[in-house]
Amino acid sequence: MNDARHLDWPFFDERHRSLAHELDAWAAANVPASHGGDVDAACRALVSRLGAGGWLRHAVAGGAYGGSAETIDTRAICLIRETLARHSGLADFAFAMQGLGSGAISLAGTAQQKAVYLPRVARGEAIAAFALSEPDAGSDVAALSCAARADGDAYVLDGEKTWISNGGIADFYVVFARSGEAAGSRGISAFVVDAGTPGFEIAERIAVIAPHPLARLRFANCRLPASQRLGAAGEGFKIAMRTLDVFRTSVAAAALGFARRALHEALARASSRQLFGQRLAEFQLTQAKLAQMATTIDSAALLTYRAAWQRDRGGNVTGEAAMAKMAATEGAQQVIDAAVQIHGGLGVVSDAPVERLYREIRALRIYEGATEVQQLIIARGLLREFASAGTR
Ligand SMILES: Cc1cc2nc3c(=O)[nH]c(=O)nc-3n(C[C@H](O)[C@H](O)[C@H](O)COP(=O)(O)OP(=O)(O)OC[C@H]3O[C@@H](n4cnc5c(N)ncnc54)[C@H](O)[C@@H]3O)c2cc1C
């Protein structure tokens, strides 16, 4: 199932190639194809297994805190997500959320905050969540209204967060709230809130198309010591954007993993299904579909690993990551749809691999910036560059 030719591309170092091969073998032996009805238990088990396997070390930064490197290796997390997504959407989710949920601590935490949280995240002993979105602030996230009022040496949180992955099973949540230092995005701070903190509760569990733990959170007079604030007061929005900058490219990589799996399933079905006296794969209409699927996958992979490589070299990747996320998620949706079509009726049978992929891919076009938001990021970058070139 692993077409690893892209690992020869110049974006990768030798360590990336061995990481991808080792994880593929590990996942084949350790990640179940289907996870049963208890998604919370399945997710906890996957986090613990990924931790014991050593894979979560890549999700955190700093050797002293259990990380595999001093900074997060974007190509490594992309290869891990691509590989896990090929095997199981939930395994990819479990890995990704450990990284996204603890990313703000890796990027902006004090040594003490890092020491408290990151080693447990890396070992799979603590589950992390990233709480930015609110009922009235999704794409327009700078409009968030959850309040953090300074009160002596503490902050008091009041408000709601929604669509929070790992909500209900996380051991801690990185929460972004309005602390009021300035208007708009400059008046937001980041906090780590431990599960069980008085005044913090899970208001609602949300069931989605591809089940994973998801919840709406409520804070009512939730008191936190100021030592739970991450970074400087008012810097929260920047911290959130820096975290998303690392992980947005990895969403593209997950989409790529789903698409590769769909192509593999389509090739297998088209090669074996007999109809009208020959194999489905022998019809040119089928071959056109397969050619388009493979080309969409390679274009998305090139954009994804260009963005990851560029970020690892220290470059700004806002535009490149947006292109990768848009192309890979939109492209994967088309590839998976074609795979379902090639399977005929079998493509829509509950829990068949392509039916699962069809559900798994959908949310990736919405979260961490919907496709329309990526389009705006790309176009605004182009217009800015054009305007500054025009004045030179
Ligand atoms: C499965 C899932 C998991 C998630 N996990 C997390 C999480 O762990 N933490 C977290 O903080 N958030 C999470 N989210 C929230 C996610 O980031 C938001 O759903 C997303 O940002 C979109 O916000 P919204 O749902 O409020 O949609 P809205 O902001 O209401 O946007 C609706 C639609 O409008 C369109 N749109 C947006 N902007 C524009 C524009 N400028 N011009 C034209 N059209 C536009 C897009 O098509 C968009 O889908 C998750 C969401 C889902 C679905």
PDB file of C-alpha atoms in Angstrom, residues 98-387:
ATOM      1  CA  GLN A  98      -0.819  15.982  20.560  1.00  0.00           C
ATOM      2  CA  GLY A  99       1.204  18.360  18.381  1.00  0.00           C
ATOM      3  CA  LEU A 100      -1.430  21.058  17.841  1.00  0.00           C
ATOM      4  CA  GLY A 101      -2.598  20.888  21.473  1.00  0.00           C
ATOM      5  CA  SER A 102       0.886  21.294  22.912  1.00  0.00           C
ATOM      6  CA  GLY A 103       2.369  23.422  20.087  1.00  0.00           C
ATOM      7  CA  ALA A 104       1.833  26.704  21.926  1.00  0.00           C
ATOM      8  CA  ILE A 105       3.747  25.302  24.937  1.00  0.00           C
ATOM      9  CA  SER A 106       6.614  24.159  22.683  1.00  0.00           C
ATOM     10  CA  LEU A 107       6.717  27.598  21.050  1.00  0.00           C
ATOM     11  CA  ALA A 108       6.009  29.970  23.944  1.00  0.00           C
ATOM     12  CA  GLY A 109       6.087  28.051  27.239  1.00  0.00           C
ATOM     13  CA  THR A 110       8.506  28.766  30.110  1.00  0.00           C
ATOM     14  CA  ALA A 111      10.987  26.030  31.048  1.00  0.00           C
ATOM     15  CA  GLN A 112       8.693  25.094  33.929  1.00  0.00           C
ATOM     16  CA  GLN A 113       5.555  24.921  31.763  1.00  0.00           C
ATOM     17  CA  LYS A 114       7.423  22.812  29.226  1.00  0.00           C
ATOM     18  CA  ALA A 115       8.721  20.497  31.948  1.00  0.00           C
ATOM     19  CA  VAL A 116       5.211  19.994  33.380  1.00  0.00           C
ATOM     20  CA  TYR A 117       3.407  19.238  30.113  1.00  0.00           C
ATOM     21  CA  LEU A 118       5.639  18.279  27.198  1.00  0.00           C
ATOM     22  CA  PRO A 119       7.297  15.067  28.486  1.00  0.00           C
ATOM     23  CA  ARG A 120       3.856  13.590  29.288  1.00  0.00           C
ATOM     24  CA  VAL A 121       2.570  14.587  25.837  1.00  0.00           C
ATOM     25  CA  ALA A 122       5.597  12.962  24.202  1.00  0.00           C
ATOM     26  CA  ARG A 123       5.099   9.730  26.167  1.00  0.00           C
ATOM     27  CA  GLY A 124       1.375   9.643  25.363  1.00  0.00           C
ATOM     28  CA  GLU A 125       0.504  10.002  29.045  1.00  0.00           C
ATOM     29  CA  ALA A 126      -1.301  13.352  28.752  1.00  0.00           C
ATOM     30  CA  ILE A 127      -3.781  14.237  26.014  1.00  0.00           C
ATOM     31  CA  ALA A 128      -3.663  17.780  24.624  1.00  0.00           C
ATOM     32  CA  ALA A 129      -6.262  20.106  23.062  1.00  0.00           C
ATOM     33  CA  PHE A 130      -6.160  23.465  21.272  1.00  0.00           C
ATOM     34  CA  ALA A 131      -9.127  25.740  22.097  1.00  0.00           C
ATOM     35  CA  LEU A 132      -9.352  28.738  19.795  1.00  0.00           C
ATOM     36  CA  SER A 133     -12.716  28.623  17.939  1.00  0.00           C
ATOM     37  CA  GLU A 134     -15.947  29.896  19.434  1.00  0.00           C
ATOM     38  CA  PRO A 135     -19.598  29.721  18.362  1.00  0.00           C
ATOM     39  CA  ASP A 136     -19.310  33.278  16.933  1.00  0.00           C
ATOM     40  CA  ALA A 137     -15.622  33.250  15.998  1.00  0.00           C
ATOM     41  CA  GLY A 138     -14.459  30.535  13.584  1.00  0.00           C
ATOM     42  CA  SER A 139     -12.959  31.854  10.345  1.00  0.00           C
ATOM     43  CA  ASP A 140     -13.038  35.336  11.914  1.00  0.00           C
ATOM     44  CA  VAL A 141     -11.177  34.075  14.929  1.00  0.00           C
ATOM     45  CA  ALA A 142      -9.807  37.457  16.029  1.00  0.00           C
ATOM     46  CA  ALA A 143     -13.435  38.253  16.983  1.00  0.00           C
ATOM     47  CA  LEU A 144     -13.279  35.757  19.865  1.00  0.00           C
ATOM     48  CA  SER A 145     -14.996  36.883  23.046  1.00  0.00           C
ATOM     49  CA  CYS A 146     -14.134  34.334  25.762  1.00  0.00           C
ATOM     50  CA  ALA A 147     -12.826  36.672  28.482  1.00  0.00           C
ATOM     51  CA  ALA A 148      -9.742  36.408  30.701  1.00  0.00           C
ATOM     52  CA  ARG A 149      -9.963  39.062  33.443  1.00  0.00           C
ATOM     53  CA  ALA A 150      -6.772  39.756  35.395  1.00  0.00           C
ATOM     54  CA  ASP A 151      -7.452  39.544  39.150  1.00  0.00           C
ATOM     55  CA  GLY A 152      -4.371  39.941  41.314  1.00  0.00           C
ATOM     56  CA  ASP A 153      -2.017  37.079  40.570  1.00  0.00           C
ATOM     57  CA  ALA A 154      -4.714  35.184  38.691  1.00  0.00           C
ATOM     58  CA  TYR A 155      -6.954  35.295  35.644  1.00  0.00           C
ATOM     59  CA  VAL A 156     -10.668  34.544  35.623  1.00  0.00           C
ATOM     60  CA  LEU A 157     -12.020  32.924  32.432  1.00  0.00           C
ATOM     61  CA  ASP A 158     -15.631  33.333  31.314  1.00  0.00           C
ATOM     62  CA  GLY A 159     -17.075  32.240  27.976  1.00  0.00           C
ATOM     63  CA  GLU A 160     -17.228  29.356  25.529  1.00  0.00           C
ATOM     64  CA  LYS A 161     -15.103  27.496  23.009  1.00  0.00           C
ATOM     65  CA  THR A 162     -16.473  25.110  20.432  1.00  0.00           C
ATOM     66  CA  TRP A 163     -15.365  22.454  17.923  1.00  0.00           C
ATOM     67  CA  ILE A 164     -12.557  21.546  20.303  1.00  0.00           C
ATOM     68  CA  SER A 165     -10.917  18.301  19.233  1.00  0.00           C
ATOM     69  CA  ASN A 166     -10.119  15.999  22.153  1.00  0.00           C
ATOM     70  CA  GLY A 167     -12.736  17.955  24.116  1.00  0.00           C
ATOM     71  CA  GLY A 168     -13.929  15.592  26.843  1.00  0.00           C
ATOM     72  CA  ILE A 169     -10.830  13.395  26.925  1.00  0.00           C
ATOM     73  CA  ALA A 170      -7.973  15.926  27.054  1.00  0.00           C
ATOM     74  CA  ASP A 171      -5.886  16.299  30.216  1.00  0.00           C
ATOM     75  CA  PHE A 172      -5.195  19.956  29.393  1.00  0.00           C
ATOM     76  CA  TYR A 173      -6.433  22.615  26.973  1.00  0.00           C
ATOM     77  CA  VAL A 174      -4.502  25.549  25.528  1.00  0.00           C
ATOM     78  CA  VAL A 175      -7.195  28.245  25.609  1.00  0.00           C
ATOM     79  CA  PHE A 176      -7.070  31.611  23.839  1.00  0.00           C
ATOM     80  CA  ALA A 177      -9.065  34.335  25.580  1.00  0.00           C
ATOM     81  CA  ARG A 178      -9.555  38.074  25.431  1.00  0.00           C
ATOM     82  CA  SER A 179      -7.412  39.673  28.144  1.00  0.00           C
ATOM     83  CA  GLY A 180      -7.987  43.212  26.852  1.00  0.00           C
ATOM     84  CA  GLU A 181      -4.493  44.732  26.546  1.00  0.00           C
ATOM     85  CA  ALA A 182      -5.567  46.247  23.205  1.00  0.00           C
ATOM     86  CA  ALA A 183      -8.454  46.017  20.774  1.00  0.00           C
ATOM     87  CA  GLY A 184      -8.771  43.089  18.352  1.00  0.00           C
ATOM     88  CA  SER A 185      -6.081  40.479  17.917  1.00  0.00           C
ATOM     89  CA  ARG A 186      -3.601  42.289  20.196  1.00  0.00           C
ATOM     90  CA  GLY A 187      -5.806  41.840  23.257  1.00  0.00           C
ATOM     91  CA  ILE A 188      -5.756  38.047  23.413  1.00  0.00           C
ATOM     92  CA  SER A 189      -3.667  35.820  25.720  1.00  0.00           C
ATOM     93  CA  ALA A 190      -3.034  32.069  25.819  1.00  0.00           C
ATOM     94  CA  PHE A 191      -3.539  29.889  28.916  1.00  0.00           C
ATOM     95  CA  VAL A 192      -3.106  26.256  29.820  1.00  0.00           C
ATOM     96  CA  VAL A 193      -6.224  24.965  31.581  1.00  0.00           C
ATOM     97  CA  ASP A 194      -6.050  21.553  33.221  1.00  0.00           C
ATOM     98  CA  ALA A 195      -9.101  19.293  32.943  1.00  0.00           C
ATOM     99  CA  GLY A 196     -10.964  19.412  36.245  1.00  0.00           C
ATOM    100  CA  THR A 197     -10.122  23.067  37.011  1.00  0.00           C
ATOM    101  CA  PRO A 198     -13.162  24.453  38.928  1.00  0.00           C
ATOM    102  CA  GLY A 199     -15.338  26.614  36.653  1.00  0.00           C
ATOM    103  CA  PHE A 200     -14.357  24.671  33.515  1.00  0.00           C
ATOM    104  CA  GLU A 201     -16.767  22.099  32.113  1.00  0.00           C
ATOM    105  CA  ILE A 202     -17.592  20.226  28.937  1.00  0.00           C
ATOM    106  CA  ALA A 203     -20.872  21.875  27.900  1.00  0.00           C
ATOM    107  CA  GLU A 204     -21.665  19.487  25.033  1.00  0.00           C
ATOM    108  CA  ARG A 205     -20.130  16.617  23.129  1.00  0.00           C
ATOM    109  CA  ILE A 206     -20.459  17.012  19.346  1.00  0.00           C
ATOM    110  CA  ALA A 207     -20.919  14.032  17.020  1.00  0.00           C
ATOM    111  CA  VAL A 208     -19.383  14.482  13.570  1.00  0.00           C
ATOM    112  CA  ILE A 209     -19.261  12.757  10.186  1.00  0.00           C
ATOM    113  CA  ALA A 210     -15.947  11.009  10.957  1.00  0.00           C
ATOM    114  CA  PRO A 211     -16.213  10.428  14.715  1.00  0.00           C
ATOM    115  CA  HIS A 212     -13.501  11.741  16.983  1.00  0.00           C
ATOM    116  CA  PRO A 213     -13.695  13.354  20.429  1.00  0.00           C
ATOM    117  CA  LEU A 214     -15.086  16.880  19.934  1.00  0.00           C
ATOM    118  CA  ALA A 215     -16.765  19.258  22.368  1.00  0.00           C
ATOM    119  CA  ARG A 216     -18.036  22.667  23.293  1.00  0.00           C
ATOM    120  CA  LEU A 217     -16.319  23.993  26.430  1.00  0.00           C
ATOM    121  CA  ARG A 218     -17.710  26.375  29.014  1.00  0.00           C
ATOM    122  CA  PHE A 219     -15.776  28.590  31.434  1.00  0.00           C
ATOM    123  CA  ALA A 220     -17.713  30.232  34.287  1.00  0.00           C
ATOM    124  CA  ASN A 221     -15.661  32.106  36.857  1.00  0.00           C
ATOM    125  CA  CYS A 222     -12.767  29.750  36.127  1.00  0.00           C
ATOM    126  CA  ARG A 223      -9.786  30.942  38.160  1.00  0.00           C
ATOM    127  CA  LEU A 224      -6.253  30.250  36.933  1.00  0.00           C
ATOM    128  CA  PRO A 225      -2.940  31.259  38.499  1.00  0.00           C
ATOM    129  CA  ALA A 226      -1.139  33.765  36.237  1.00  0.00           C
ATOM    130  CA  SER A 227       1.615  31.140  35.935  1.00  0.00           C
ATOM    131  CA  GLN A 228      -0.761  29.265  33.557  1.00  0.00           C
ATOM    132  CA  ARG A 229      -0.490  32.060  30.990  1.00  0.00           C
ATOM    133  CA  LEU A 230       1.672  31.180  27.968  1.00  0.00           C
ATOM    134  CA  GLY A 231       3.928  33.964  26.696  1.00  0.00           C
ATOM    135  CA  ALA A 232       3.310  37.654  27.350  1.00  0.00           C
ATOM    136  CA  ALA A 233      -0.128  39.135  27.999  1.00  0.00           C
ATOM    137  CA  GLY A 234      -1.668  40.182  24.679  1.00  0.00           C
ATOM    138  CA  GLU A 235       0.561  37.833  22.646  1.00  0.00           C
ATOM    139  CA  GLY A 236      -1.968  34.987  22.448  1.00  0.00           C
ATOM    140  CA  PHE A 237      -3.150  35.584  18.901  1.00  0.00           C
ATOM    141  CA  LYS A 238       0.434  35.594  17.606  1.00  0.00           C
ATOM    142  CA  ILE A 239       1.067  32.348  19.495  1.00  0.00           C
ATOM    143  CA  ALA A 240      -2.061  30.775  17.974  1.00  0.00           C
ATOM    144  CA  MET A 241      -1.024  31.827  14.459  1.00  0.00           C
ATOM    145  CA  ARG A 242       2.546  30.569  14.966  1.00  0.00           C
ATOM    146  CA  THR A 243       1.156  27.234  16.154  1.00  0.00           C
ATOM    147  CA  LEU A 244      -1.155  26.988  13.134  1.00  0.00           C
ATOM    148  CA  ASP A 245       1.737  27.945  10.835  1.00  0.00           C
ATOM    149  CA  VAL A 246       3.554  24.793  11.972  1.00  0.00           C
ATOM    150  CA  PHE A 247       0.569  22.481  11.757  1.00  0.00           C
ATOM    151  CA  ARG A 248      -1.352  23.818   8.725  1.00  0.00           C
ATOM    152  CA  THR A 249       1.062  22.155   6.308  1.00  0.00           C
ATOM    153  CA  SER A 250       0.572  18.902   8.186  1.00  0.00           C
ATOM    154  CA  VAL A 251      -3.183  19.041   7.452  1.00  0.00           C
ATOM    155  CA  ALA A 252      -2.200  18.944   3.779  1.00  0.00           C
ATOM    156  CA  ALA A 253      -0.030  15.913   4.523  1.00  0.00           C
ATOM    157  CA  ALA A 254      -2.936  14.103   6.201  1.00  0.00           C
ATOM    158  CA  ALA A 255      -5.125  14.802   3.153  1.00  0.00           C
ATOM    159  CA  LEU A 256      -2.347  13.364   1.027  1.00  0.00           C
ATOM    160  CA  GLY A 257      -2.338  10.177   3.094  1.00  0.00           C
ATOM    161  CA  PHE A 258      -6.102   9.792   2.655  1.00  0.00           C
ATOM    162  CA  ALA A 259      -5.790  10.374  -1.097  1.00  0.00           C
ATOM    163  CA  ARG A 260      -2.953   7.857  -1.477  1.00  0.00           C
ATOM    164  CA  ARG A 261      -5.006   5.236   0.331  1.00  0.00           C
ATOM    165  CA  ALA A 262      -7.991   5.985  -1.943  1.00  0.00           C
ATOM    166  CA  LEU A 263      -5.865   5.577  -5.077  1.00  0.00           C
ATOM    167  CA  HIS A 264      -4.497   2.292  -3.758  1.00  0.00           C
ATOM    168  CA  GLU A 265      -8.022   0.995  -3.083  1.00  0.00           C
ATOM    169  CA  ALA A 266      -9.197   2.192  -6.519  1.00  0.00           C
ATOM    170  CA  LEU A 267      -6.295   0.457  -8.291  1.00  0.00           C
ATOM    171  CA  ALA A 268      -6.999  -2.769  -6.429  1.00  0.00           C
ATOM    172  CA  ARG A 269     -10.721  -2.727  -7.239  1.00  0.00           C
ATOM    173  CA  ALA A 270     -10.297  -1.656 -10.881  1.00  0.00           C
ATOM    174  CA  SER A 271      -7.691  -4.378 -11.418  1.00  0.00           C
ATOM    175  CA  SER A 272      -9.923  -7.168 -10.101  1.00  0.00           C
ATOM    176  CA  ARG A 273     -13.495  -6.184 -11.042  1.00  0.00           C
ATOM    177  CA  GLN A 274     -14.779  -7.898 -14.201  1.00  0.00           C
ATOM    178  CA  LEU A 275     -17.552  -6.222 -16.179  1.00  0.00           C
ATOM    179  CA  PHE A 276     -18.624  -6.173 -19.826  1.00  0.00           C
ATOM    180  CA  GLY A 277     -16.174  -9.008 -20.438  1.00  0.00           C
ATOM    181  CA  GLN A 278     -13.024  -7.298 -19.174  1.00  0.00           C
ATOM    182  CA  ARG A 279     -11.427  -5.769 -16.104  1.00  0.00           C
ATOM    183  CA  LEU A 280     -12.660  -2.319 -15.064  1.00  0.00           C
ATOM    184  CA  ALA A 281      -9.062  -1.094 -15.283  1.00  0.00           C
ATOM    185  CA  GLU A 282      -8.966  -1.845 -19.021  1.00  0.00           C
ATOM    186  CA  PHE A 283     -11.553   0.790 -19.881  1.00  0.00           C
ATOM    187  CA  GLN A 284     -10.013   4.075 -20.950  1.00  0.00           C
ATOM    188  CA  LEU A 285     -12.615   5.983 -18.926  1.00  0.00           C
ATOM    189  CA  THR A 286     -11.237   4.254 -15.802  1.00  0.00           C
ATOM    190  CA  GLN A 287      -7.658   4.950 -16.844  1.00  0.00           C
ATOM    191  CA  ALA A 288      -8.464   8.652 -17.255  1.00  0.00           C
ATOM    192  CA  LYS A 289      -9.774   8.690 -13.681  1.00  0.00           C
ATOM    193  CA  LEU A 290      -6.676   6.911 -12.350  1.00  0.00           C
ATOM    194  CA  ALA A 291      -4.347   9.267 -14.230  1.00  0.00           C
ATOM    195  CA  GLN A 292      -6.131  12.314 -12.842  1.00  0.00           C
ATOM    196  CA  MET A 293      -6.034  10.892  -9.302  1.00  0.00           C
ATOM    197  CA  ALA A 294      -2.285  10.227  -9.452  1.00  0.00           C
ATOM    198  CA  THR A 295      -1.542  13.647 -10.923  1.00  0.00           C
ATOM    199  CA  THR A 296      -3.655  15.406  -8.276  1.00  0.00           C
ATOM    200  CA  ILE A 297      -1.801  13.495  -5.561  1.00  0.00           C
ATOM    201  CA  ASP A 298       1.656  14.322  -6.898  1.00  0.00           C
ATOM    202  CA  SER A 299       0.836  18.018  -7.333  1.00  0.00           C
ATOM    203  CA  ALA A 300      -0.467  18.173  -3.766  1.00  0.00           C
ATOM    204  CA  ALA A 301       2.583  16.295  -2.473  1.00  0.00           C
ATOM    205  CA  LEU A 302       4.969  18.694  -4.218  1.00  0.00           C
ATOM    206  CA  LEU A 303       3.220  21.703  -2.681  1.00  0.00           C
ATOM    207  CA  THR A 304       3.045  20.070   0.750  1.00  0.00           C
ATOM    208  CA  TYR A 305       6.695  19.080   0.979  1.00  0.00           C
ATOM    209  CA  ARG A 306       7.866  22.348  -0.561  1.00  0.00           C
ATOM    210  CA  ALA A 307       6.099  24.182   2.279  1.00  0.00           C
ATOM    211  CA  ALA A 308       7.469  21.782   4.917  1.00  0.00           C
ATOM    212  CA  TRP A 309      11.026  21.986   3.537  1.00  0.00           C
ATOM    213  CA  GLN A 310      10.891  25.757   3.329  1.00  0.00           C
ATOM    214  CA  ARG A 311       9.678  26.031   6.908  1.00  0.00           C
ATOM    215  CA  ASP A 312      12.445  23.759   8.149  1.00  0.00           C
ATOM    216  CA  ARG A 313      14.939  26.104   6.464  1.00  0.00           C
ATOM    217  CA  GLY A 314      13.503  28.971   8.507  1.00  0.00           C
ATOM    218  CA  GLY A 315      11.607  30.701   5.698  1.00  0.00           C
ATOM    219  CA  ASN A 316       8.184  32.316   5.908  1.00  0.00           C
ATOM    220  CA  VAL A 317       5.671  29.824   4.568  1.00  0.00           C
ATOM    221  CA  THR A 318       2.315  31.502   5.091  1.00  0.00           C
ATOM    222  CA  GLY A 319       1.481  31.516   1.354  1.00  0.00           C
ATOM    223  CA  GLU A 320       3.080  28.161   0.610  1.00  0.00           C
ATOM    224  CA  ALA A 321       1.303  26.455   3.515  1.00  0.00           C
ATOM    225  CA  ALA A 322      -2.015  27.950   2.381  1.00  0.00           C
ATOM    226  CA  MET A 323      -1.467  26.649  -1.171  1.00  0.00           C
ATOM    227  CA  ALA A 324      -0.531  23.220   0.142  1.00  0.00           C
ATOM    228  CA  LYS A 325      -3.548  23.005   2.443  1.00  0.00           C
ATOM    229  CA  MET A 326      -5.983  24.156  -0.222  1.00  0.00           C
ATOM    230  CA  ALA A 327      -4.600  21.974  -3.024  1.00  0.00           C
ATOM    231  CA  ALA A 328      -4.157  18.854  -0.922  1.00  0.00           C
ATOM    232  CA  THR A 329      -7.522  18.914   0.856  1.00  0.00           C
ATOM    233  CA  GLU A 330      -9.580  19.902  -2.192  1.00  0.00           C
ATOM    234  CA  GLY A 331      -7.624  17.464  -4.379  1.00  0.00           C
ATOM    235  CA  ALA A 332      -8.011  14.614  -1.899  1.00  0.00           C
ATOM    236  CA  GLN A 333     -11.772  15.141  -1.845  1.00  0.00           C
ATOM    237  CA  GLN A 334     -11.829  14.639  -5.645  1.00  0.00           C
ATOM    238  CA  VAL A 335      -9.495  11.641  -5.538  1.00  0.00           C
ATOM    239  CA  ILE A 336     -11.571   9.955  -2.840  1.00  0.00           C
ATOM    240  CA  ASP A 337     -14.811  10.681  -4.680  1.00  0.00           C
ATOM    241  CA  ALA A 338     -13.359   9.029  -7.806  1.00  0.00           C
ATOM    242  CA  ALA A 339     -12.321   6.013  -5.721  1.00  0.00           C
ATOM    243  CA  VAL A 340     -15.866   5.684  -4.373  1.00  0.00           C
ATOM    244  CA  GLN A 341     -17.190   5.849  -7.952  1.00  0.00           C
ATOM    245  CA  ILE A 342     -14.788   3.133  -9.116  1.00  0.00           C
ATOM    246  CA  HIS A 343     -16.047   0.898  -6.285  1.00  0.00           C
ATOM    247  CA  GLY A 344     -19.693   1.258  -7.389  1.00  0.00           C
ATOM    248  CA  GLY A 345     -22.102   0.102  -4.661  1.00  0.00           C
ATOM    249  CA  LEU A 346     -19.228  -1.215  -2.566  1.00  0.00           C
ATOM    250  CA  GLY A 347     -17.956   2.355  -2.282  1.00  0.00           C
ATOM    251  CA  VAL A 348     -20.861   3.449  -0.114  1.00  0.00           C
ATOM    252  CA  VAL A 349     -21.027   0.471   2.245  1.00  0.00           C
ATOM    253  CA  SER A 350     -20.611   1.676   5.838  1.00  0.00           C
ATOM    254  CA  ASP A 351     -17.049   1.381   7.091  1.00  0.00           C
ATOM    255  CA  ALA A 352     -15.606   0.174   3.762  1.00  0.00           C
ATOM    256  CA  PRO A 353     -12.181   1.843   3.398  1.00  0.00           C
ATOM    257  CA  VAL A 354     -13.255   4.316   0.685  1.00  0.00           C
ATOM    258  CA  GLU A 355     -16.510   5.129   2.511  1.00  0.00           C
ATOM    259  CA  ARG A 356     -14.467   5.929   5.637  1.00  0.00           C
ATOM    260  CA  LEU A 357     -12.100   8.108   3.606  1.00  0.00           C
ATOM    261  CA  TYR A 358     -15.071   9.936   2.053  1.00  0.00           C
ATOM    262  CA  ARG A 359     -16.157  10.957   5.569  1.00  0.00           C
ATOM    263  CA  GLU A 360     -12.635  11.515   6.927  1.00  0.00           C
ATOM    264  CA  ILE A 361     -11.588  14.065   4.302  1.00  0.00           C
ATOM    265  CA  ARG A 362     -14.533  16.434   4.552  1.00  0.00           C
ATOM    266  CA  ALA A 363     -13.638  18.387   7.692  1.00  0.00           C
ATOM    267  CA  LEU A 364     -10.066  19.030   6.513  1.00  0.00           C
ATOM    268  CA  ARG A 365     -11.427  21.523   3.957  1.00  0.00           C
ATOM    269  CA  ILE A 366     -12.951  23.485   6.850  1.00  0.00           C
ATOM    270  CA  TYR A 367     -10.696  23.363   9.902  1.00  0.00           C
ATOM    271  CA  GLU A 368      -7.427  25.243  10.469  1.00  0.00           C
ATOM    272  CA  GLY A 369      -8.722  27.752   7.929  1.00  0.00           C
ATOM    273  CA  ALA A 370     -11.413  26.864   5.372  1.00  0.00           C
ATOM    274  CA  THR A 371     -10.393  26.783   1.706  1.00  0.00           C
ATOM    275  CA  GLU A 372     -11.833  30.268   1.204  1.00  0.00           C
ATOM    276  CA  VAL A 373      -9.597  31.583   4.001  1.00  0.00           C
ATOM    277  CA  GLN A 374      -6.552  29.977   2.323  1.00  0.00           C
ATOM    278  CA  GLN A 375      -7.566  31.644  -0.958  1.00  0.00           C
ATOM    279  CA  LEU A 376      -7.624  35.035   0.765  1.00  0.00           C
ATOM    280  CA  ILE A 377      -4.202  34.404   2.347  1.00  0.00           C
ATOM    281  CA  ILE A 378      -2.700  33.476  -1.024  1.00  0.00           C
ATOM    282  CA  ALA A 379      -4.302  36.351  -2.945  1.00  0.00           C
ATOM    283  CA  ARG A 380      -3.480  38.983  -0.319  1.00  0.00           C
ATOM    284  CA  GLY A 381       0.156  37.853  -0.333  1.00  0.00           C
ATOM    285  CA  LEU A 382       0.269  38.181  -4.112  1.00  0.00           C
ATOM    286  CA  LEU A 383      -1.311  41.630  -4.058  1.00  0.00           C
ATOM    287  CA  ARG A 384       1.069  42.806  -1.309  1.00  0.00           C
ATOM    288  CA  GLU A 385       4.076  41.622  -3.281  1.00  0.00           C
ATOM    289  CA  PHE A 386       2.762  43.171  -6.461  1.00  0.00           C
ATOM    290  CA  ALA A 387       2.143  46.509  -4.746  1.00  0.00           C
TER     291      ALA A 387
END
